[in-house]
mmCIF file of C-alpha atoms and ligand atoms in Angstrom:
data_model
loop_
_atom_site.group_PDB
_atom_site.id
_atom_site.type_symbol
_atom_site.label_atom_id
_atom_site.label_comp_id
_atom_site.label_asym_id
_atom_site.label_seq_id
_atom_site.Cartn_x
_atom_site.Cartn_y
_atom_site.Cartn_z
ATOM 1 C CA UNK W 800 -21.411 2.801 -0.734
ATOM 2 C CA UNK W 801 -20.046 -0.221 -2.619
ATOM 3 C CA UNK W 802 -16.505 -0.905 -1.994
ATOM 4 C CA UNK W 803 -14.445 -2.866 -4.385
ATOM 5 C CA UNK W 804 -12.889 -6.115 -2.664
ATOM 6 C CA UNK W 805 -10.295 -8.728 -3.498
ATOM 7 C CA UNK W 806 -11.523 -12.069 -2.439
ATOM 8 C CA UNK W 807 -11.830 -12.859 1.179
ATOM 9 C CA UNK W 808 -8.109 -14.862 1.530
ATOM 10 C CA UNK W 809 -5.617 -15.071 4.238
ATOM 11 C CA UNK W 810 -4.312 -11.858 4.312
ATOM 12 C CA UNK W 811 -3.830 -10.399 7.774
ATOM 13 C CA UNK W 812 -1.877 -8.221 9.730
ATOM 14 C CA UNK W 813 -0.730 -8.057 13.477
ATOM 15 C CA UNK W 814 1.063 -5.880 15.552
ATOM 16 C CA UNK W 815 2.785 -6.765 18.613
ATOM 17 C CA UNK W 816 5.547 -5.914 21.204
ATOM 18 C CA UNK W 817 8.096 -7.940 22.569
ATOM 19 C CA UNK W 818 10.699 -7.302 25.620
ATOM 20 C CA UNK W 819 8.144 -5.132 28.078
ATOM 21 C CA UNK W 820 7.708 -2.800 25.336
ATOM 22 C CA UNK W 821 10.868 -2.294 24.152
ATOM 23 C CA UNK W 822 10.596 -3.614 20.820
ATOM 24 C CA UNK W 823 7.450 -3.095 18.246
ATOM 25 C CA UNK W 824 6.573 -5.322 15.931
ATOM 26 C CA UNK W 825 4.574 -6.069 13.202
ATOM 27 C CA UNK W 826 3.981 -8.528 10.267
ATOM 28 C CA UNK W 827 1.464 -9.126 7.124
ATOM 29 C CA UNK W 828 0.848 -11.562 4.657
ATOM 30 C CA UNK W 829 -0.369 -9.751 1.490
ATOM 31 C CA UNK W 830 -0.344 -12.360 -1.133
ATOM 32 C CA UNK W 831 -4.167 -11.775 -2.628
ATOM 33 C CA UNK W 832 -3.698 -8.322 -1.904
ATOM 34 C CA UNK W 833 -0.469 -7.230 -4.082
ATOM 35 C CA UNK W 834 -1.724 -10.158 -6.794
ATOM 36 C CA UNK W 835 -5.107 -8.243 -6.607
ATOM 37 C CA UNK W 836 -3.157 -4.902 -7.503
ATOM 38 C CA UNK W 837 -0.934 -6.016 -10.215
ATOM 39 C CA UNK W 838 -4.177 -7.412 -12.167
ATOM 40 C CA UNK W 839 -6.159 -4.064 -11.857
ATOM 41 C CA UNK W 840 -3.097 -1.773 -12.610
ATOM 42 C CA UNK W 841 -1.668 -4.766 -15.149
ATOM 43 C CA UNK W 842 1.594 -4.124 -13.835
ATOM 44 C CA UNK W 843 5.131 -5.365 -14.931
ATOM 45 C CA UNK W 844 6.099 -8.328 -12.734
ATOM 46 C CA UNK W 845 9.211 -6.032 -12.109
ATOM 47 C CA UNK W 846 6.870 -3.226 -10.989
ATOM 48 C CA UNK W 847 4.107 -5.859 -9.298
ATOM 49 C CA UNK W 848 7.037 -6.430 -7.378
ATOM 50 C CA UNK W 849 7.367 -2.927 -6.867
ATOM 51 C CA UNK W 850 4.663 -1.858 -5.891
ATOM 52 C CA UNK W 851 3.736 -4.961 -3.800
ATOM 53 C CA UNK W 852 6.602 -3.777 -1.508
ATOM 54 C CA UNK W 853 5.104 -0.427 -1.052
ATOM 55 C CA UNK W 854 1.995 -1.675 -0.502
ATOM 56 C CA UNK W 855 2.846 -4.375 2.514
ATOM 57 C CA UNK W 856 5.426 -1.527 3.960
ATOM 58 C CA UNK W 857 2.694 0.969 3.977
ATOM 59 C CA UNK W 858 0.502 -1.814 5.558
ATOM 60 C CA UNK W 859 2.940 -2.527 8.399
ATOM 61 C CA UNK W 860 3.383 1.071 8.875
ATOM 62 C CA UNK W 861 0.167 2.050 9.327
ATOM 63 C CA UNK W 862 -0.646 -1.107 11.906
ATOM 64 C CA UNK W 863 -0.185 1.383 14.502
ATOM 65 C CA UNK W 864 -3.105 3.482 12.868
ATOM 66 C CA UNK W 865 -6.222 4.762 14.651
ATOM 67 C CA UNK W 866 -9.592 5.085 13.581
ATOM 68 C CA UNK W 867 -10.236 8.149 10.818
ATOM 69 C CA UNK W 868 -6.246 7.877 9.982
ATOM 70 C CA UNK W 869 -4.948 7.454 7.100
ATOM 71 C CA UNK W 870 -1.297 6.804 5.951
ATOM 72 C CA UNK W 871 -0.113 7.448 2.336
ATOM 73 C CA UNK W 872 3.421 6.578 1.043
ATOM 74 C CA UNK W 873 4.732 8.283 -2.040
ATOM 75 C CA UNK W 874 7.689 7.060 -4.147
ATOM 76 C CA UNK W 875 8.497 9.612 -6.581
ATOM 77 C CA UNK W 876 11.359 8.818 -8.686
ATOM 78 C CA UNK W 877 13.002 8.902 -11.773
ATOM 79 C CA UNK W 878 13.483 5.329 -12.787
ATOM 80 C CA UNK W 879 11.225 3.622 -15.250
ATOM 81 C CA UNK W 880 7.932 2.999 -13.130
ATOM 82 C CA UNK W 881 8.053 7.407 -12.643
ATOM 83 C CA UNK W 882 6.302 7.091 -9.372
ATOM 84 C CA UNK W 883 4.268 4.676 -6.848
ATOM 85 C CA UNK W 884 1.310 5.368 -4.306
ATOM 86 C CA UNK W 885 -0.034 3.751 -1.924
ATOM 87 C CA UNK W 886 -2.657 4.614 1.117
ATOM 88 C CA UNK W 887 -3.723 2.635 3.935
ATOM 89 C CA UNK W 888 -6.057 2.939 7.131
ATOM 90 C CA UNK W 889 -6.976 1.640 10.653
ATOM 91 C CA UNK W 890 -9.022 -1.234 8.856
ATOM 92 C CA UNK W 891 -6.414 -2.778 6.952
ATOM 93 C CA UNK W 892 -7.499 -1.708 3.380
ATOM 94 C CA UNK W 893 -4.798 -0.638 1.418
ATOM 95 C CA UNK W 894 -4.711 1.257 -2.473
ATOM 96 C CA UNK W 895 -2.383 1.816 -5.063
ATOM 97 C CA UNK W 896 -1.131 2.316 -8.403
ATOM 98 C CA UNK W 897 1.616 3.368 -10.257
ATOM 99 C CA UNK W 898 2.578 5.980 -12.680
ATOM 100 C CA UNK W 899 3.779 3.299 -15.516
ATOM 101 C CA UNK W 900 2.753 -0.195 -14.653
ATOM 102 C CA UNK W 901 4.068 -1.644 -17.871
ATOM 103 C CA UNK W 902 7.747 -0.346 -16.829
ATOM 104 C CA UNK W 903 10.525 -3.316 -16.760
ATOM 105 C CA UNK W 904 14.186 -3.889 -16.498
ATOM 106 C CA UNK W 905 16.016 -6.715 -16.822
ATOM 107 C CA UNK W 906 16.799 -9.608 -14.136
ATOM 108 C CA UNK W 907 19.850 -8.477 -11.771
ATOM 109 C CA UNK W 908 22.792 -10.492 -11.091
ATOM 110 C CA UNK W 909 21.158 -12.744 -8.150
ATOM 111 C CA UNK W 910 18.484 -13.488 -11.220
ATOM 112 C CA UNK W 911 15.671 -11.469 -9.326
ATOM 113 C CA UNK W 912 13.218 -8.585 -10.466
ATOM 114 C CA UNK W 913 14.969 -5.796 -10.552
ATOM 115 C CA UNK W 914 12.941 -3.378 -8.557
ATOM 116 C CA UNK W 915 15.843 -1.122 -7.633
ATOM 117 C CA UNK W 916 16.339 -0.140 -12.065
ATOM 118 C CA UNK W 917 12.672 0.418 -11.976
ATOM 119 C CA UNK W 918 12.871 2.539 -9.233
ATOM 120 C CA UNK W 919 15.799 4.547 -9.262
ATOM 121 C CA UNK W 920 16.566 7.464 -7.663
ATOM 122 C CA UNK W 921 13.872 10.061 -6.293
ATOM 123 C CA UNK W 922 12.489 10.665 -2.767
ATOM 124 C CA UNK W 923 9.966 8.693 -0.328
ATOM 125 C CA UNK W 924 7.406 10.662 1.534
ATOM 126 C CA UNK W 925 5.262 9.378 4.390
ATOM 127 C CA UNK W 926 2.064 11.491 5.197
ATOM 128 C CA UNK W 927 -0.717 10.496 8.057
ATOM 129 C CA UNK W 928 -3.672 12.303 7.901
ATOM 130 C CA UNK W 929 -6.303 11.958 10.643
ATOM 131 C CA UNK W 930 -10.338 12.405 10.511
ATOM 132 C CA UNK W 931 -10.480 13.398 7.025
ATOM 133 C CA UNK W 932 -13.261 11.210 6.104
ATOM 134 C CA UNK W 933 -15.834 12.611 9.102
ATOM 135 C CA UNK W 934 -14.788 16.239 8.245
ATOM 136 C CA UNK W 935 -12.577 16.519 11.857
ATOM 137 C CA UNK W 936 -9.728 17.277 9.821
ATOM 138 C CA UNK W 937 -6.221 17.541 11.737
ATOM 139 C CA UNK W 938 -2.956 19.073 10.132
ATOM 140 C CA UNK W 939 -0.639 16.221 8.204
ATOM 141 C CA UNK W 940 1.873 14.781 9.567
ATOM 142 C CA UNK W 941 4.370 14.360 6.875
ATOM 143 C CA UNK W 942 7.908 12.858 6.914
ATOM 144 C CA UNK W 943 10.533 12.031 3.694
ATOM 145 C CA UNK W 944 14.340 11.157 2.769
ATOM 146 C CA UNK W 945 15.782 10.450 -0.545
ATOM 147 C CA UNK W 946 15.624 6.792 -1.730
ATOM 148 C CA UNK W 947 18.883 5.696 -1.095
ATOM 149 C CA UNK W 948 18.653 1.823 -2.183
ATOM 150 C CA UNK W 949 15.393 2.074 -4.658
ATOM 151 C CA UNK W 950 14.754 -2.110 -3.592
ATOM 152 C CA UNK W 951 12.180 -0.234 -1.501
ATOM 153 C CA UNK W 952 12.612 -2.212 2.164
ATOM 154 C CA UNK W 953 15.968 -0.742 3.095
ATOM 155 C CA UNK W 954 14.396 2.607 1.995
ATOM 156 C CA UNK W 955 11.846 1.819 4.832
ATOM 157 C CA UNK W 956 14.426 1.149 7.116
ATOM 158 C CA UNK W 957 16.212 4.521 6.188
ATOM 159 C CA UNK W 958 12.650 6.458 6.565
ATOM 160 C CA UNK W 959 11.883 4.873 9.947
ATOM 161 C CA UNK W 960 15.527 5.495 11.133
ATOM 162 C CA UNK W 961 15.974 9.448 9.562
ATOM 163 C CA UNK W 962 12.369 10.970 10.217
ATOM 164 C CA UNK W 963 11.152 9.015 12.860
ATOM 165 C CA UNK W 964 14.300 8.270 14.627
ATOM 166 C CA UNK W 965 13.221 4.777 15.254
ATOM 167 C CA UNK W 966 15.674 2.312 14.690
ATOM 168 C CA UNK W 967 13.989 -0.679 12.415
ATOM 169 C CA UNK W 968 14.674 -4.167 10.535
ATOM 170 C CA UNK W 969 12.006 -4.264 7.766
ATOM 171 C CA UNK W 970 11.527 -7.151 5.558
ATOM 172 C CA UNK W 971 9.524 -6.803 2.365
ATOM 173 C CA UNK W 972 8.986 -9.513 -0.004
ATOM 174 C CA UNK W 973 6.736 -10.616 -3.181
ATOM 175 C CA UNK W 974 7.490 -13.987 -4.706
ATOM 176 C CA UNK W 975 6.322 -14.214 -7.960
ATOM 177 C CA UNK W 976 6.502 -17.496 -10.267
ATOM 178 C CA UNK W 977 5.449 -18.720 -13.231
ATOM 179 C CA UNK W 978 2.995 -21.651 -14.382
ATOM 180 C CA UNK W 979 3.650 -24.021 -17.091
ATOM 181 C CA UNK W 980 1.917 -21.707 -19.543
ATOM 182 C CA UNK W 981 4.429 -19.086 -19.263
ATOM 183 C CA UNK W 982 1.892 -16.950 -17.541
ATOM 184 C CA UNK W 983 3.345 -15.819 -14.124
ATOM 185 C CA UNK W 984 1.437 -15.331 -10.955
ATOM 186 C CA UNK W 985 1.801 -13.909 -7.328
ATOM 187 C CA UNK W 986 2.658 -16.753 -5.424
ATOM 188 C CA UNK W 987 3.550 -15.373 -1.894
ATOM 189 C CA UNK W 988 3.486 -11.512 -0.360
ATOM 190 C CA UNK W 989 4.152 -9.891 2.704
ATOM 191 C CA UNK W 990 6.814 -9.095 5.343
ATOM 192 C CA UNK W 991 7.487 -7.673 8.424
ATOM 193 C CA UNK W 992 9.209 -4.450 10.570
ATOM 194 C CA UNK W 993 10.434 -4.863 14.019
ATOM 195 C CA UNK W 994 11.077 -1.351 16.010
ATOM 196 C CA UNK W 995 13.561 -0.827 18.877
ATOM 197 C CA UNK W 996 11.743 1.733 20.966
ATOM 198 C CA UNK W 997 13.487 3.948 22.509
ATOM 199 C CA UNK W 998 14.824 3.014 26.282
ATOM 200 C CA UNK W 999 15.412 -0.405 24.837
ATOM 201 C CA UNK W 1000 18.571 -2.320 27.124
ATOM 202 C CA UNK W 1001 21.318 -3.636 24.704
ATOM 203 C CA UNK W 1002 21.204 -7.029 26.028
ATOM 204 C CA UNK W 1003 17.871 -7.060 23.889
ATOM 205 C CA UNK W 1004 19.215 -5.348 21.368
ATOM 206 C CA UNK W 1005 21.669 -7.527 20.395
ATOM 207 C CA UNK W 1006 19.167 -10.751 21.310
ATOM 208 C CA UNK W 1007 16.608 -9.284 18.494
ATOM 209 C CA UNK W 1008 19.295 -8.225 16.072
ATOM 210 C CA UNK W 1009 20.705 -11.615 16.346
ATOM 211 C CA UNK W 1010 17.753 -13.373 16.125
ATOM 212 C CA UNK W 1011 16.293 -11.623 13.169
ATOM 213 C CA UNK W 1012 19.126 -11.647 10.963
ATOM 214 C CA UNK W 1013 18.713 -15.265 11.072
ATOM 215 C CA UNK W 1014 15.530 -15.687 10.169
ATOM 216 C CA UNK W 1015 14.131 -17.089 6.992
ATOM 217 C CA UNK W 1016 13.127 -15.058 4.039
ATOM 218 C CA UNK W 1017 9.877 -13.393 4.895
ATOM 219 C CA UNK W 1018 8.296 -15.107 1.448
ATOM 220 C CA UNK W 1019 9.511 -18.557 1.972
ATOM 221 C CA UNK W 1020 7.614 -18.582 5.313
ATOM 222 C CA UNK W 1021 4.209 -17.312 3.578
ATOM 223 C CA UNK W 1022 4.727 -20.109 0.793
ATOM 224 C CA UNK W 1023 4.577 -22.642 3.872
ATOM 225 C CA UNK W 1024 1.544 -21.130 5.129
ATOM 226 C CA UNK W 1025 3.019 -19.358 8.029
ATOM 227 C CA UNK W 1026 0.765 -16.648 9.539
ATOM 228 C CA UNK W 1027 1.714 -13.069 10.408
ATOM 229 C CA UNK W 1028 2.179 -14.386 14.106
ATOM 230 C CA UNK W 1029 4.184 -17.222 12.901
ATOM 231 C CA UNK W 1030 6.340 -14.801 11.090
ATOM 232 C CA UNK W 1031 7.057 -12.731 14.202
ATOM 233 C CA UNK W 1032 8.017 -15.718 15.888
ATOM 234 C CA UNK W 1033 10.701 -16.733 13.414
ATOM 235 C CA UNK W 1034 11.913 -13.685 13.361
ATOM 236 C CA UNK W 1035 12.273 -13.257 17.221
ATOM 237 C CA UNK W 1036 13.327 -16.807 17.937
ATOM 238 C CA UNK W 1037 13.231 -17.383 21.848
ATOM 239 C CA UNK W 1038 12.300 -13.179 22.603
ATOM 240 C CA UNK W 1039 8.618 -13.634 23.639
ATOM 241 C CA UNK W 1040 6.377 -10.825 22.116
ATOM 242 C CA UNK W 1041 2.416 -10.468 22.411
ATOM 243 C CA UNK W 1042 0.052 -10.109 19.761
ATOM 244 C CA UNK W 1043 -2.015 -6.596 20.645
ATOM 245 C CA UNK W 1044 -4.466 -6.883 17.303
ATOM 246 C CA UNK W 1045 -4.911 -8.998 14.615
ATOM 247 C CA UNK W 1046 -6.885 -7.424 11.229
ATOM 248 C CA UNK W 1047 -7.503 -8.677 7.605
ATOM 249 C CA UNK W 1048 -6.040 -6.966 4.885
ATOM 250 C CA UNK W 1049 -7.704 -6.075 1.853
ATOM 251 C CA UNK W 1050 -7.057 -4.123 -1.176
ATOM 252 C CA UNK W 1051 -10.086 -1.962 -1.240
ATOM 253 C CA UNK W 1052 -11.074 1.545 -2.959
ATOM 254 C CA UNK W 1053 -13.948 3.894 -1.709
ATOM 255 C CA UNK W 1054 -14.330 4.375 -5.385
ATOM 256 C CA UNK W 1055 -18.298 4.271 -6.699
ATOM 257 C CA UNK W 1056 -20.772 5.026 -9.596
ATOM 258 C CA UNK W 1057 -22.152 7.173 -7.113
ATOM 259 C CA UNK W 1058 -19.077 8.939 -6.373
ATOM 260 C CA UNK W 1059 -18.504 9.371 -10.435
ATOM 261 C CA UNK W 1060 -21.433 10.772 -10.915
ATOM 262 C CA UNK W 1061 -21.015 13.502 -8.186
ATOM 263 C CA UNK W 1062 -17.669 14.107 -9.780
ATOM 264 C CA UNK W 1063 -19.029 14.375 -13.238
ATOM 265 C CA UNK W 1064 -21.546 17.010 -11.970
ATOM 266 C CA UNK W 1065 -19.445 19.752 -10.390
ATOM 267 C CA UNK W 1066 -17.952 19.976 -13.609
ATOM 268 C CA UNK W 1067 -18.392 23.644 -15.793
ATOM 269 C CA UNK W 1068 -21.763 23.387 -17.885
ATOM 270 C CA UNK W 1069 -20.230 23.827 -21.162
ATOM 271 C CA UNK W 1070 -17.659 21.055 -20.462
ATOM 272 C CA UNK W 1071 -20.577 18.639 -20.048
ATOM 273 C CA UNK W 1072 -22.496 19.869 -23.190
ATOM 274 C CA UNK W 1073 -19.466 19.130 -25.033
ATOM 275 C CA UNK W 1074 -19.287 15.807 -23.269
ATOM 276 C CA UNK W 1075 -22.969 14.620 -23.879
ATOM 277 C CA UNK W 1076 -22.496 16.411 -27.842
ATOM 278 C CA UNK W 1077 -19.427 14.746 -28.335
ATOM 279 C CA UNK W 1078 -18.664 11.296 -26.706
ATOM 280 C CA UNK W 1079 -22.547 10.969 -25.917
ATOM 281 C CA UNK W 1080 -21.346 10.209 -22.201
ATOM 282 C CA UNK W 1081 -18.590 10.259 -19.939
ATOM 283 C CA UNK W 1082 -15.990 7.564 -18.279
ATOM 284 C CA UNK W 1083 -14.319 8.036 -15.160
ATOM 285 C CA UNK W 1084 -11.199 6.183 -13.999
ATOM 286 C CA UNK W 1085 -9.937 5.715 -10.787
ATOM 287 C CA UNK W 1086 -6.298 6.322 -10.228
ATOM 288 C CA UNK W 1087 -6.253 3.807 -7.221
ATOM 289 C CA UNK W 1088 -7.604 0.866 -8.401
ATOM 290 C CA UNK W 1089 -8.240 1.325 -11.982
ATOM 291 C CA UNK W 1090 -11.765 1.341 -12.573
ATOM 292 C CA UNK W 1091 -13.550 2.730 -14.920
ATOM 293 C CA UNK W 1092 -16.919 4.080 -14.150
ATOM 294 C CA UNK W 1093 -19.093 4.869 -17.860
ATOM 295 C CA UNK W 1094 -21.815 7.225 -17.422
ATOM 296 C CA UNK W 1095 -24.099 6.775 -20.474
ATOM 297 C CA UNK W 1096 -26.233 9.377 -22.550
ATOM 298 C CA UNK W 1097 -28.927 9.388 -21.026
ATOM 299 C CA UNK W 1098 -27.209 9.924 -17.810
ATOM 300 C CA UNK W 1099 -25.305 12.582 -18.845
ATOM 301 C CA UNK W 1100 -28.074 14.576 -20.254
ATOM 302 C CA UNK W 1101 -30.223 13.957 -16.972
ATOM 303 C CA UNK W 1102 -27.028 15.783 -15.483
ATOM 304 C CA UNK W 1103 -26.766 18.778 -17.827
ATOM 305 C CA UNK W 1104 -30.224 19.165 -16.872
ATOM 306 C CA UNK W 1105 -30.359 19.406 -13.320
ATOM 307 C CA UNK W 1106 -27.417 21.920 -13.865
ATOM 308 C CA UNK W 1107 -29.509 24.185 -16.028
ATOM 309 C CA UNK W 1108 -32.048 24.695 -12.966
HETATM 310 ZN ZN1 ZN C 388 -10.978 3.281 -6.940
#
């Protein structure tokens, strides 16, 4: 099975815990992912932004993943972008799109992309799913509040603290910039959550909660060249923590001809007839990561074929 890659970068993920235990965290820079994502989908920079977010928060979420789980986040709202999706696993790859990826909105008044006009009001919904893929399939696990900010961070921070009862600082951030030509560009992605676990003393409390609010914006670090563990440490100043796992990230779609053309074949006879009759073929697009997948004439009829047996 060919899977569909962005370019080997410097994406990466860890997950670590600080204070004995007490505190959880993890960070991820996703710069070549989320850039990777707005080309396929040809998204907004508004909604790149957007969906960027979703895509590192579901990323950071899912660090905690095991192998055969899968995590999907679902934005559905009623702003201008209608909706955003975004899955993730234990290996770091991570999918999305977007109901309208040409949806804008004005700068706000600090001069950024508006993410929260694109977004608007709606609900988030969290859903891990374990051994799907081998057929060991295990009941959901799903979790969801209304959006209450729409800038898509805080809304993590409202998820972890309402349905999971854990209470969280999440940081979610996609720099985007433009080049001389006009033509504008992911320039730095990523971000990070840190988790007070439950048991945690107050004296490390307030060291963590002091510590991170004075940390620099997750995106300025990333433009520097800081990694995911260099992230953690500026955001936990003098707390020691200890990196458990390190893994790339990748934006990365199970997607194949293959897959299209076992698609294309459980369809009803007739359908197909009037397929290979009238568009002398058939196209397949992928929700996830946009592609299209053509099956041609001769194809097709090889298809209708095996169907008459
Ligand atoms: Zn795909």
């Amino acid at each position: 099975m060919k899977e569909i890659r962005s370019g080997a970068g410097a994406d990466a993920l860890v997950r670590a815990t600080a204070a004995d235990g007490q505190i959880r965290c993890m960070a991820a820079v996703t710069t070549d992912t989320v850039a990777e994502a707005a080309r396929r989908h040809g998204t907004s920079d508004t909604v790149a932004a957007a969906l960027g977010r979703t895509l590192t928060g579901a990323a950071l979420l899912g660090a905690w993943q095991k192998e055969f789980d899968r995590l999907t986040v679902q934005i559905e709202c009623d702003g201008p972008v209608g909706g955003i999706t975004v899955e993730t696993n234990s290996r770091g790859e991570v999918r999305g799109y977007v109901r309208n990826p040409e949806a804008d909105a004005p700068l706000n008044a600090e001069g950024k992309f508006d993410v929260r006009a694109v977004v608007g009001g709606g609900m988030l919904y969290v859903t891990t799913e374990s051994g799907f893929d081998i057929g060991l399939y295990r009941e959901p696990y799903r979790g969801s509040v209304p959006i209450t900010s729409g800038e898509i961070g805080e809304d993590f921070t409202y998820y972890l603290a309402k349905s999971e009862q854990i209470p969280s600082a999440v940081m979610l951030g996609v720099l985007i910039r433009a080049r001389a030509s006009g033509e504008t560009f992911v320039e730095a992605a990523g971000g990070l959550m840190v988790q007070v676990m439950p048991g945690a003393d107050e004296r490390t409390i307030a060291a963590v909660e002091s510590s991170v609010s004075r940390a620099p914006h997750t995106t300025k670090l990333i433009r520097e060249g800081a990694t995911p563990a260099e992230m953690l440490r500026a955001a936990l100043g003098d707390v020691p923590f200890e990196v458990l796992e390190e893994r790339p990230v990748t934006f990365a779609c199970p997607c194949s001809y293959e897959r299209a053309v076992s698609l294309i074949s459980s369809i009803d006879r007739a359908e197909l007839r009037a397929m290979l009759s009238e568009d002398r073929g058939a196209a397949l697009t992928c929700h996830f990561c946009n592609e299209t997948y053509r099956i041609d004439e001769p194809s097709l009829s090889e298809i209708v074929q095996s169907r008459n047996v």
